[in-house]
Amino acid sequence: MLATALVMALLAIVLCSALGLASGRFRVKEISLAERIAAIDAILPQTQCGKCSYPGCKPYAQAIASGEADINQCPPGGKEGIRKLADLLGREVKPLSAEHGVEKPKALALIDEQVCIGCTLCIQACPVDAILGAAKQMHTVIADQCTGCELCVPPCPVDCISMVPLAETVDTWKCRYPVA
Amino acid sequence: MKGLFRFNGGVKPASNKDVSTQQPIASLPLPEVLVIPLHQNVGGTPRPLVAPGDHVLKGQRIGTADGNPSTAVHASTSGTVLAVAMRCMPHPSGLDALCIVLEPDGRDEWIEHHPFDYRTATLAQTRNYLRDAGIVGIGGESFPSHLDTLVINGAESEPFITCDDMLMRERAAQILRGTTIMRDVLAARRVLIGIEDNKPEAIAAMTDAANRLGDPAVTVVVIPTIYPSGSAELLIRVLTGIEVPHGKCQTDYGVLCFGVSTAYAIHEAIDLGQPLISRIVTVTGNVETARNIDVRIGTSMNHLVAQARPRPDSDRLIMGGPMTGLQMPNRDVPVVKATTAVLVGSPTLFPPPPPEMPCIRCGDCVTACPADLQPFELYRFAQAKLFAEAKDYHLFDCIECGGCAYVCPSHIPLVDYYRFAKSEIRTREHDKKCADEARERFEFRQFREEREKLERAAKLAARSAVGRDAATATGMPEPVLAQLDDAKRALITAALNRVASPRQAVVPDNTEGLTTAPRADG
């Protein structure tokens, strides 16, 4: 009787400690909020256009991570971006929300330098410092750094900024999917 | 002969080389117009140096290297620049790029040129000289100061193409001369010239020239004929046993490989001072007289092919060979520095491929792959657009030789799938890089705005603190300060009154002797 109780007690102690050790050792790591935001931010296109109704890609990533915003509010990211976000967060793929805009091919801002009066309003609007110029001097867009966010278009008092779709060149040409 | 190394796989397609080696290298009459693309190298596009209407001499630099790696572009003959404009490129996309359109004046007059003394020049000077002479294919920016093995590629394993073969037969001494220059410049311990054993005449000519040179470090090595041993990676592997992984420079492993035509161009640039303005091109396929022709860069392929008299059922031009060649968008595209051959196609010579069947995972492609990849897995990933997986299976180690598609019993155009996946991955990586840079700039802008706000606040605080301090330091009572302000205000009001005072009050000068009309105007 006593022996049985002792054996059972011993077994209970050994197994409990084994379980305890295992739960500590094989604990599923919680992804911290900062890591989750960084992962979401890495998928977003960094256009910084604010079309998602947040002032930039990072704030939108924070809003997604906190459950405040949905994953279908980024028009520059488009269908592909929504798919990647859905993969990351284990959610359903949704169509792009219409109130936030439509998916367009990437375009770059182009300043008509004959018309520009050098008011610097577009420079202040550009979220990525891609416009070069000074007061009463001609401004120009650094094409390599332009994200195509369109934020410089409305402030221009003389409407000299147009969005030009990115043309395909020999260097950027992509091989087509082979058709059988 | 010491032992050669082997690579796995490879195929043995019909070589079809004999047709174009029957006649010596011919020259071509000047075309009516030359279209010389500026971008013929890896790296940055050269900047044009001429404007429409300029007269240029043969060998004059018309495009200057912009950044490194980049190479200059030269006028192929003397004449007048008609335009600096966008023209169709010899590229499957059929897109335009900046070209210099030149109308020859028929005099073919050389610009003044001198040999380059590479013995007294530094390595960087020699490299810049070769860059400015428009030499492509010497490994871009990697130009080492010492080297173990210099590999000269005379293998030419692609079917139909014989331009290197004919160059070695006819101009072996000059190729050896260019090779010696490069060996001296790079301080290479040994030079291995690899030639496939299906070119006995070229081997004889090159061995003879090497014997006459009498340099024990230069060896002509005969290698077995297996496609694609003419690719630089595989030739290095066959001759030295070194495998250069994708993304690494050959020079990291002490080897450097370039072609016999590059060696020849180096000889012309250094010994004669002539930049690269022409090259040997094989014109073959569905033509009456297939042969090799010395063609000026910028000659239209149509003009070139006409010399070989294409048969009436010809329907397309392929730049390069049947395995790796690119179909040209039209017949008027120019010959560029990378054009080895122009292959005239017809429905009988290259019948349309049988319909694509499903992959049966037979593994024939794995046996054929010289890069030790698993082509059927890569195909599966590329077809499903699983690009990350394709990259994990070393898609970028694929040299696009076409061996897998050649043996595929299901007639799948495997290389097309790999090219699709590669360009898709490259675009995505480029986009990702741009996004990361945009994020950095956005964050820096935010940081700057925050900093400016703090600085403004600090300045404001400092200024008001100074004002208070001054007030207490001078011991002036508050009413005095108020009086000071009042005094200032009075000054301002007086000035305003002066400005606003009526004009009539001021007596105009020199108006006494005037008639009434101007006075009324005044």
PDB file of C-alpha atoms in Angstrom, chain A residues 33 36-46 52-54 56-75 81-92 94 100:
ATOM      1  CA  LEU A  33       4.393  43.843 -31.537  1.00  0.00           C
ATOM      2  CA  ARG A  36       5.055  42.194 -36.261  1.00  0.00           C
ATOM      3  CA  ILE A  37       4.925  45.863 -37.298  1.00  0.00           C
ATOM      4  CA  ALA A  38       8.328  45.532 -38.962  1.00  0.00           C
ATOM      5  CA  ALA A  39       7.171  42.439 -40.868  1.00  0.00           C
ATOM      6  CA  ILE A  40       4.047  44.239 -42.113  1.00  0.00           C
ATOM      7  CA  ASP A  41       6.038  47.359 -42.948  1.00  0.00           C
ATOM      8  CA  ALA A  42       8.434  45.260 -45.032  1.00  0.00           C
ATOM      9  CA  ILE A  43       5.533  44.158 -47.263  1.00  0.00           C
ATOM     10  CA  LEU A  44       4.080  47.641 -47.735  1.00  0.00           C
ATOM     11  CA  PRO A  45       5.445  49.418 -50.836  1.00  0.00           C
ATOM     12  CA  GLN A  46       6.805  52.477 -48.937  1.00  0.00           C
ATOM     13  CA  CYS A  52      -4.708  54.221 -46.696  1.00  0.00           C
ATOM     14  CA  SER A  53      -5.825  57.193 -44.537  1.00  0.00           C
ATOM     15  CA  TYR A  54      -2.722  56.890 -42.345  1.00  0.00           C
ATOM     16  CA  GLY A  56       2.669  56.866 -44.109  1.00  0.00           C
ATOM     17  CA  CYS A  57       3.386  53.189 -44.424  1.00  0.00           C
ATOM     18  CA  LYS A  58       4.714  52.692 -40.891  1.00  0.00           C
ATOM     19  CA  PRO A  59       1.582  54.136 -39.207  1.00  0.00           C
ATOM     20  CA  TYR A  60      -0.571  51.921 -41.453  1.00  0.00           C
ATOM     21  CA  ALA A  61       1.522  48.926 -40.442  1.00  0.00           C
ATOM     22  CA  GLN A  62       0.987  49.849 -36.791  1.00  0.00           C
ATOM     23  CA  ALA A  63      -2.752  50.159 -37.401  1.00  0.00           C
ATOM     24  CA  ILE A  64      -2.884  46.732 -39.072  1.00  0.00           C
ATOM     25  CA  ALA A  65      -0.892  45.179 -36.247  1.00  0.00           C
ATOM     26  CA  SER A  66      -3.216  46.613 -33.623  1.00  0.00           C
ATOM     27  CA  GLY A  67      -6.264  45.446 -35.554  1.00  0.00           C
ATOM     28  CA  GLU A  68      -7.427  48.998 -36.175  1.00  0.00           C
ATOM     29  CA  ALA A  69      -7.126  48.898 -39.996  1.00  0.00           C
ATOM     30  CA  ASP A  70      -7.914  46.241 -42.568  1.00  0.00           C
ATOM     31  CA  ILE A  71      -5.315  44.765 -44.942  1.00  0.00           C
ATOM     32  CA  ASN A  72      -6.972  46.008 -48.144  1.00  0.00           C
ATOM     33  CA  GLN A  73      -6.380  49.744 -47.876  1.00  0.00           C
ATOM     34  CA  CYS A  74      -3.121  50.076 -49.845  1.00  0.00           C
ATOM     35  CA  PRO A  75      -3.690  50.868 -53.551  1.00  0.00           C
ATOM     36  CA  GLY A  81       0.432  43.280 -51.499  1.00  0.00           C
ATOM     37  CA  ILE A  82      -2.917  42.185 -50.052  1.00  0.00           C
ATOM     38  CA  ARG A  83      -2.057  38.562 -50.814  1.00  0.00           C
ATOM     39  CA  LYS A  84       1.277  38.860 -49.013  1.00  0.00           C
ATOM     40  CA  LEU A  85      -0.323  40.554 -45.997  1.00  0.00           C
ATOM     41  CA  ALA A  86      -3.010  37.857 -45.863  1.00  0.00           C
ATOM     42  CA  ASP A  87      -0.270  35.182 -45.957  1.00  0.00           C
ATOM     43  CA  LEU A  88       1.633  36.841 -43.150  1.00  0.00           C
ATOM     44  CA  LEU A  89      -1.339  37.422 -40.873  1.00  0.00           C
ATOM     45  CA  GLY A  90      -3.309  34.277 -41.694  1.00  0.00           C
ATOM     46  CA  ARG A  91      -6.315  36.205 -42.974  1.00  0.00           C
ATOM     47  CA  GLU A  92      -8.551  35.899 -46.010  1.00  0.00           C
ATOM     48  CA  LYS A  94      -9.924  40.569 -49.972  1.00  0.00           C
ATOM     49  CA  HIS A 100      -8.998  54.114 -50.737  1.00  0.00           C
TER      50      HIS A 100
END
